[in-house]
XYZ file of N, CA and C in Angstrom:
576
model
N 0.760 -1.287 0.017
C 0.155 0.116 -0.022
C 0.555 0.851 -0.005
N 2.166 1.366 -0.019
C 3.399 2.585 0.225
C 3.120 3.175 -1.362
N 2.749 2.495 -2.286
C 2.476 3.477 -3.642
C 1.057 4.038 -3.899
N 0.410 3.767 -2.715
C -0.931 4.283 -2.554
C -0.979 5.439 -1.322
N -1.924 6.611 -1.653
C -2.503 7.077 -0.754
C -3.268 7.492 -0.516
N -4.292 7.265 0.566
C -5.484 7.690 0.924
C -5.914 9.303 1.639
N -6.485 10.130 0.276
C -6.679 11.213 0.686
C -7.523 11.601 1.677
N -7.705 12.954 1.950
C -8.484 13.233 2.878
C -9.916 12.912 2.424
N -10.693 12.886 1.106
C -11.869 12.254 0.641
C -11.901 10.893 0.960
N -11.017 9.935 1.131
C -11.029 8.637 1.517
C -10.494 8.045 -0.098
N -10.192 8.497 -1.141
C -10.069 7.915 -2.362
C -8.396 7.655 -2.163
N -8.002 6.332 -2.883
C -6.978 5.928 -3.082
C -6.386 6.403 -4.494
N -5.136 7.078 -4.090
C -4.324 7.724 -5.110
C -3.021 6.868 -5.073
N -2.312 7.251 -6.336
C -0.871 7.119 -6.672
C -0.287 8.184 -5.515
N 0.905 7.513 -4.784
C 1.324 8.014 -3.453
C 2.139 9.480 -3.835
N 2.737 9.653 -5.086
C 3.688 10.409 -5.325
C 2.778 12.057 -5.473
N 0.967 12.064 -5.368
C 0.189 12.803 -5.171
C 0.318 13.676 -3.602
N 0.622 12.532 -2.469
C 1.095 13.112 -1.280
C -0.464 13.672 -0.350
N -0.009 15.014 0.384
C -0.763 15.511 0.423
C -1.592 17.117 -0.222
N -0.675 17.223 -1.228
C -0.710 18.731 -1.703
C -2.139 18.456 -2.410
N -3.255 19.812 -2.258
C -4.207 20.309 -3.127
C -4.086 20.101 -4.301
N -3.177 20.670 -4.715
C -2.799 20.923 -6.206
C -2.293 19.763 -7.223
N -1.540 19.303 -6.468
C -1.166 17.665 -6.681
C -2.908 16.372 -7.080
N -3.203 17.167 -6.018
C -4.496 15.615 -6.502
C -5.370 15.989 -7.199
N -5.549 17.411 -7.598
C -6.417 17.726 -8.584
C -5.488 17.640 -10.076
N -4.451 17.378 -9.844
C -3.745 17.543 -11.003
C -3.729 15.654 -11.533
N -3.696 15.126 -10.235
C -3.658 13.277 -10.494
C -4.891 12.748 -10.878
N -6.116 13.548 -10.618
C -7.637 13.150 -10.443
C -8.061 13.741 -12.265
N -7.395 15.470 -12.656
C -7.590 15.680 -13.715
C -7.175 15.567 -14.970
N -6.068 15.282 -15.235
C -4.649 15.558 -15.921
C -3.927 14.647 -16.463
N -3.259 14.230 -15.212
C -2.202 13.020 -15.179
C -2.779 12.053 -15.982
N -2.065 11.509 -17.152
C -2.693 10.005 -17.712
C -3.727 10.157 -18.627
N -4.564 11.298 -18.474
C -5.469 11.580 -19.403
C -4.946 11.996 -20.986
N -5.494 11.459 -22.034
C -5.393 11.722 -23.358
C -5.259 13.132 -23.391
N -4.131 13.769 -24.081
C -4.029 15.010 -24.373
C -3.568 15.146 -26.049
N -4.249 16.403 -26.591
C -4.346 16.215 -28.165
C -4.131 17.857 -28.002
N -3.662 18.387 -29.213
C -3.389 19.422 -29.984
C -2.004 19.763 -30.015
N -1.856 20.719 -31.021
C -0.469 21.097 -31.004
C 0.363 22.045 -30.045
N -0.708 23.049 -29.811
C -0.316 23.977 -28.347
C -0.369 23.801 -27.433
N -1.320 22.800 -26.965
C -1.147 21.955 -25.504
C -0.082 21.071 -25.243
N 0.441 20.573 -26.569
C 1.505 19.176 -26.178
C 2.784 20.054 -26.193
N 2.853 21.033 -27.269
C 3.787 21.760 -27.220
C 4.094 22.498 -25.288
N 3.208 23.244 -25.178
C 2.990 23.321 -23.844
C 3.691 22.502 -23.033
N 3.065 21.322 -22.929
C 3.621 20.270 -22.255
C 5.037 20.063 -22.391
N 5.527 20.004 -23.662
C 6.932 19.684 -23.964
C 7.695 20.904 -23.373
N 7.496 21.785 -23.938
C 8.311 22.864 -22.723
C 8.070 23.330 -21.390
N 7.065 22.785 -20.814
C 7.154 22.644 -19.213
C 7.904 21.714 -18.503
N 7.790 20.678 -19.415
C 8.531 19.346 -19.095
C 10.084 19.786 -19.206
N 10.370 20.288 -20.229
C 11.887 20.919 -20.410
C 12.223 21.731 -18.723
N 10.957 22.558 -18.889
C 11.689 23.218 -17.340
C 11.927 22.892 -16.055
N 11.017 21.750 -16.342
C 10.900 20.959 -15.108
C 12.398 19.676 -14.654
N 12.428 19.667 -15.857
C 14.239 18.720 -15.680
C 15.147 19.753 -14.655
N 15.383 18.208 -13.436
C 16.139 18.856 -12.359
C 15.380 19.660 -11.041
N 13.769 19.494 -11.473
C 12.879 20.331 -9.948
C 12.241 19.107 -9.974
N 11.129 19.493 -9.387
C 10.336 18.567 -8.711
C 8.933 19.185 -9.799
N 7.954 18.410 -10.454
C 6.635 19.057 -11.135
C 5.833 19.751 -9.937
N 5.717 19.596 -9.076
C 4.769 20.786 -8.081
C 5.728 21.950 -8.308
N 6.828 22.011 -8.590
C 7.438 23.530 -8.616
C 6.878 24.479 -9.935
N 6.673 23.572 -10.964
C 6.063 23.693 -12.475
C 4.380 23.897 -12.377
N 3.899 22.736 -11.770
C 2.320 23.004 -11.816
C 1.678 24.647 -11.285
N 3.059 25.187 -9.839
C 2.416 26.006 -9.147
C 2.973 26.934 -10.080
N 3.768 27.235 -11.002
C 3.968 28.358 -11.357
C 3.449 28.111 -13.318
N 2.672 26.980 -13.434
C 1.987 27.199 -14.623
C 1.508 27.918 -15.152
N 0.464 28.625 -14.489
C -0.449 30.065 -14.909
C 0.794 31.093 -15.609
N 1.919 31.343 -14.459
C 2.652 32.447 -14.856
C 3.141 32.429 -15.982
N 3.785 31.032 -15.987
C 4.785 30.513 -17.230
C 3.546 30.697 -18.562
N 1.984 30.312 -18.658
C 1.125 30.928 -19.213
C 1.019 32.210 -19.925
N 1.134 32.783 -18.701
C 1.119 34.359 -19.094
C 2.332 34.976 -19.668
N 3.634 34.568 -19.299
C 4.736 35.166 -19.930
C 4.918 34.612 -21.564
N 4.531 33.469 -21.532
C 5.453 33.091 -22.679
C 3.880 32.884 -23.476
N 2.816 33.939 -23.969
C 2.022 34.247 -24.900
C 1.101 32.927 -24.519
N 0.761 32.219 -23.933
C -0.249 31.297 -23.736
C 0.211 29.805 -24.404
N 1.473 29.562 -24.618
C 2.562 28.699 -25.043
C 1.921 28.612 -27.031
N 1.817 29.794 -27.344
C 1.771 29.964 -28.767
C 2.844 29.854 -29.558
N 3.560 28.890 -30.086
C 4.730 29.041 -30.823
C 5.082 30.080 -31.536
N 3.860 30.546 -32.549
C 4.145 31.587 -33.475
C 4.110 33.000 -32.666
N 3.825 33.310 -31.485
C 4.159 34.531 -30.534
C 5.479 33.957 -29.586
N 5.423 32.998 -29.268
C 7.168 32.593 -28.973
C 8.175 32.755 -30.140
N 7.868 32.206 -30.896
C 9.033 32.216 -32.116
C 9.234 33.482 -32.524
N 9.059 34.430 -31.965
C 9.002 35.988 -32.444
C 9.835 36.311 -31.282
N 9.920 35.883 -29.831
C 10.895 36.625 -28.909
C 12.177 36.699 -29.374
N 12.483 38.185 -28.884
C 14.154 38.590 -29.022
C 14.633 38.614 -28.097
N 16.077 39.264 -27.924
C 17.050 39.861 -27.028
C 16.080 40.235 -25.613
N 15.178 41.238 -25.866
C 14.270 41.760 -25.048
C 13.436 41.175 -24.339
N 12.803 39.832 -25.104
C 12.306 39.113 -24.441
C 13.122 37.984 -23.378
N 14.007 37.693 -23.795
C 14.799 36.457 -22.850
C 15.433 37.363 -21.623
N 15.595 38.776 -21.766
C 15.948 39.138 -20.629
C 15.002 39.445 -19.760
N 13.481 39.948 -20.210
C 12.628 40.228 -19.534
C 11.978 38.786 -18.785
N 12.348 37.600 -19.284
C 12.233 36.179 -18.839
C 12.796 36.212 -17.442
N 14.100 36.664 -18.221
C 15.509 36.187 -16.777
C 15.070 37.022 -15.403
N 14.390 37.834 -15.292
C 14.129 38.859 -14.497
C 13.058 38.420 -13.847
N 12.228 37.790 -14.451
C 10.793 37.082 -13.564
C 11.102 35.872 -12.668
N 10.732 36.318 -11.762
C 10.619 35.141 -10.517
C 9.420 34.776 -10.668
N 8.480 34.622 -10.814
C 7.122 33.959 -11.515
C 7.473 32.598 -12.326
N 9.094 32.510 -12.929
C 9.265 31.340 -13.678
C 10.498 30.600 -13.327
N 10.860 29.540 -14.024
C 12.332 28.889 -13.877
C 13.399 29.764 -14.872
N 14.115 30.791 -13.930
C 14.997 31.679 -14.758
C 15.849 31.199 -14.899
N 16.182 30.561 -16.577
C 17.133 29.164 -16.801
C 17.803 29.613 -18.297
N 18.354 30.640 -18.487
C 18.875 31.062 -19.911
C 18.419 29.608 -20.747
N 19.062 28.816 -20.875
C 19.070 27.433 -21.848
C 17.862 27.265 -22.071
N 17.045 27.068 -20.841
C 15.731 26.898 -21.021
C 14.880 27.565 -21.957
N 14.701 28.965 -21.592
C 14.227 30.179 -21.843
C 14.479 29.993 -23.790
N 15.809 30.147 -24.261
C 16.486 29.922 -25.375
C 15.921 28.821 -26.226
N 16.106 27.686 -25.091
C 15.183 26.368 -25.681
C 13.304 26.353 -26.647
N 12.953 27.442 -25.308
C 12.090 27.246 -25.820
C 11.506 27.958 -27.005
N 12.313 29.342 -27.100
C 11.852 29.798 -27.888
C 12.757 29.434 -29.591
N 13.616 28.611 -29.799
C 14.076 27.670 -30.716
C 12.953 26.649 -31.109
N 12.533 26.073 -29.845
C 11.925 24.997 -30.167
C 10.313 25.572 -30.435
N 9.821 26.614 -30.370
C 8.396 27.394 -31.078
C 8.807 27.630 -32.808
N 10.195 28.094 -33.067
C 10.122 27.937 -34.256
C 10.232 26.751 -34.857
N 10.868 25.737 -34.351
C 10.895 24.338 -35.260
C 9.520 23.773 -35.419
N 8.448 24.126 -34.149
C 7.081 23.559 -34.219
C 6.480 24.481 -35.379
N 6.789 25.775 -35.387
C 6.114 26.265 -36.792
C 6.215 25.813 -38.091
N 7.184 24.827 -37.753
C 7.780 24.686 -39.457
C 7.285 23.477 -40.138
N 5.943 22.947 -38.414
C 5.437 21.677 -39.098
C 3.655 22.173 -39.248
N 2.874 21.703 -40.418
C 1.690 21.819 -40.848
C 1.142 21.372 -39.329
N -0.463 22.150 -39.201
C -1.241 22.603 -38.407
C -1.745 20.867 -38.276
N -1.501 20.319 -36.785
C -1.979 18.832 -35.981
C -1.003 18.154 -36.592
N 0.370 18.743 -36.946
C 1.606 17.372 -37.863
C 2.206 17.343 -36.432
N 2.343 18.169 -35.336
C 3.180 18.068 -34.215
C 2.432 17.185 -32.959
N 1.266 17.315 -33.024
C 0.365 16.217 -32.315
C 0.662 14.695 -32.904
N 0.182 14.771 -34.240
C 0.749 13.286 -34.493
C 1.721 13.014 -34.379
N 3.370 13.634 -34.752
C 4.413 13.470 -34.461
C 3.974 12.601 -32.853
N 3.770 13.843 -31.901
C 4.439 13.227 -31.117
C 3.704 12.211 -30.425
N 2.280 11.956 -30.758
C 1.362 10.715 -30.669
C 2.143 9.272 -31.175
N 2.988 9.627 -32.540
C 2.981 8.256 -33.309
C 4.392 7.655 -32.099
N 5.006 7.931 -30.958
C 5.371 7.314 -30.409
C 4.735 6.528 -28.820
N 3.628 6.825 -28.965
C 2.758 6.191 -27.961
C 2.765 4.662 -27.977
N 3.342 4.374 -27.175
C 3.523 2.529 -27.067
C 1.964 2.078 -26.778
N 2.109 0.972 -27.325
C 0.882 -0.466 -27.156
C 0.625 -0.555 -25.329
N -0.336 -0.720 -25.034
C -1.319 -0.646 -24.162
C -0.372 -1.831 -23.207
N -0.005 -1.890 -21.762
C 1.150 -2.786 -21.676
C 0.256 -2.852 -19.640
N 0.995 -4.082 -19.483
C 0.321 -4.362 -17.805
C 0.369 -2.824 -16.988
N -0.736 -2.931 -16.229
C -0.652 -1.665 -15.113
C 0.378 -2.296 -14.092
N 0.917 -0.554 -13.614
C 2.389 -1.024 -12.798
C 1.444 -1.250 -11.425
N 1.952 -2.834 -10.749
C 1.548 -3.099 -9.413
C 2.410 -2.139 -8.635
N 3.297 -1.428 -8.681
C 4.021 -0.777 -7.586
C 5.041 0.154 -8.701
N 5.390 1.417 -7.902
C 5.934 2.404 -8.526
C 7.761 1.565 -9.434
N 7.986 1.008 -8.552
C 9.028 0.015 -9.145
C 9.048 -0.415 -10.447
N 7.783 -0.658 -10.657
C 7.297 -1.225 -11.971
C 7.195 0.208 -13.516
N 7.738 1.103 -12.798
C 7.370 2.227 -13.540
C 8.535 2.611 -14.229
N 9.345 2.398 -15.340
C 9.980 2.772 -15.827
C 10.309 4.740 -16.135
N 11.659 4.751 -16.145
C 12.268 6.312 -16.242
C 12.288 6.660 -17.734
N 12.317 5.731 -18.778
C 12.331 5.568 -19.812
C 12.180 4.360 -20.491
N 11.701 4.377 -21.968
C 11.284 3.355 -22.682
C 11.754 3.563 -24.196
N 11.650 2.390 -24.725
C 12.577 2.573 -25.712
C 11.666 3.465 -26.976
N 10.696 3.565 -26.623
C 9.761 4.647 -27.611
C 9.778 6.151 -26.893
N 10.187 6.258 -25.816
C 10.301 7.637 -25.258
C 12.095 8.107 -25.599
N 12.836 7.119 -25.410
C 14.220 7.292 -26.269
C 14.068 7.604 -27.902
N 12.916 7.056 -28.282
C 12.758 7.070 -30.022
C 12.315 8.646 -30.088
N 10.996 8.823 -29.023
C 10.859 10.123 -29.428
C 11.953 11.225 -29.319
N 12.679 11.124 -28.527
C 13.940 12.147 -27.475
C 14.997 12.112 -29.108
N 15.107 10.997 -29.575
C 15.830 11.147 -30.547
C 15.142 11.689 -32.162
N 13.906 11.680 -32.248
C 13.582 12.029 -33.137
C 13.355 13.682 -33.139
N 12.807 14.001 -31.883
C 12.798 15.525 -31.902
C 14.621 16.176 -32.106
N 15.869 15.505 -31.175
C 16.702 15.892 -31.263
C 17.309 16.297 -32.662
N 16.629 15.173 -33.400
C 17.302 15.318 -35.014
C 16.482 16.359 -35.748
N 15.522 16.798 -35.309
C 15.000 17.986 -35.545
C 15.798 19.433 -35.280
N 16.013 19.293 -34.201
C 16.960 19.950 -33.595
C 16.422 20.779 -31.968
N 15.048 20.119 -31.910
C 14.494 20.246 -30.444
C 15.310 20.260 -29.350
N 15.415 20.905 -28.547
C 16.466 20.805 -27.294
C 15.360 20.479 -25.935
N 15.706 20.323 -24.827
C 15.803 19.808 -23.754
C 14.665 18.766 -23.667
N 15.189 17.749 -24.106
C 13.921 16.649 -25.006
C 14.428 15.399 -24.485
N 14.694 15.357 -23.605
C 15.493 13.553 -23.073
C 14.376 12.644 -23.122
N 14.846 11.473 -23.032
C 14.302 10.505 -22.798
C 13.674 10.135 -21.686
N 14.265 10.701 -20.511
C 13.513 10.672 -19.354
C 12.508 12.324 -19.419
N 12.860 13.020 -19.781
C 11.686 14.107 -19.838
C 10.771 13.670 -20.813
N 11.000 13.503 -22.221
C 9.872 12.717 -22.859
C 9.259 11.372 -22.372
N 9.311 10.951 -21.245
C 8.663 10.072 -20.814
C 7.755 10.443 -19.921
N 8.443 11.361 -19.103
C 7.140 12.436 -18.197
C 6.076 12.720 -19.016
N 6.426 13.089 -20.333
C 5.315 13.576 -21.016
C 4.512 13.030 -21.663
N 4.860 11.526 -21.739
C 4.022 10.570 -22.287
C 3.305 10.135 -21.020
N 3.788 10.362 -20.057
C 2.622 9.948 -18.792
C 1.505 10.768 -18.402
N 2.438 12.029 -18.921
C 1.173 13.278 -18.095
C 0.361 13.846 -19.533
N 0.369 13.332 -20.306
C -0.296 13.596 -21.476
C -1.529 12.346 -21.775
N -1.429 10.758 -21.267
C -1.911 10.037 -21.187
C -1.443 8.811 -22.552
N -0.221 9.036 -23.243
C 0.346 8.407 -23.888
C 0.224 6.939 -23.395
N 1.146 6.815 -21.937
C 0.822 6.012 -21.129
C 0.303 5.879 -20.142
N -0.537 5.156 -19.274
C -0.971 5.228 -18.040
C -0.399 3.820 -17.010
N 0.390 5.175 -16.388
C 0.943 4.829 -15.371
C 0.630 4.972 -13.993
N -0.876 5.140 -13.658
C -1.522 5.015 -12.338
C -1.837 3.294 -11.544
N -1.283 3.402 -10.833
C -0.841 2.059 -10.104
C -1.892 1.108 -9.741
N -1.821 0.237 -10.161
C -2.745 -0.782 -9.099
C -3.239 -0.012 -8.110
N -4.781 -0.168 -7.741
C -5.556 0.643 -6.508
C -5.898 1.696 -6.394
N -5.084 2.568 -7.520
C -5.421 4.075 -7.741
C -7.242 3.753 -8.170
N -7.680 5.126 -7.910
C -9.404 4.920 -8.030
C -9.135 5.280 -9.862
N -7.962 5.956 -10.132
C -8.278 6.067 -11.841
C -7.494 4.650 -12.256
N -7.007 3.847 -11.859
C -6.254 2.697 -12.456
C -7.061 2.091 -13.823
N -6.841 2.357 -15.168
C -7.536 1.717 -15.828
C -8.898 2.480 -16.453
N -9.075 3.765 -15.813
C -10.204 4.572 -16.644
C -10.071 5.740 -17.033
N -8.416 5.876 -17.345
C -8.289 6.959 -18.133
C -8.043 6.913 -19.365
N -8.002 5.729 -20.121
C -7.516 5.572 -21.387
C -8.821 5.705 -22.171
């Protein structure tokens, strides 16, 4: 049972949720649910990149401000960001102030714009693995998979940055390409 946490509402959830209300909401309404759309997946890719080396709750709490200062993660708007925008973002304590990640987000937006509408969504989902047995515990949840390796490699080949295999596996989990709700979680099997 250590892989499950019973919330104040009496519902069993994946233990990583802990006692945080925002994590509970994220787990119950977003994590593992199929996410589609070029902009939505672009946002997810950017935020997962900003998360590298940090906890997801840090990003989740800053997500509204990220959306505000990154023009709703509209690749067309971000692709036009220049040096003044980079300095504005570097001075903004409401986001993760990492120059390499900010520059990668701008560059990644420019690359995303090279794709036709709907192509980014189709490209990302083309790496979704076939369904596999539900993880009985977190020990059964991999950090990377052959599919996340392939997604990362293909994105890097196109020039995208901050898209390592572990980061892309986290994207696969959060966007519902894989369902890693552990056995016993109230959402186990209900998100596909």
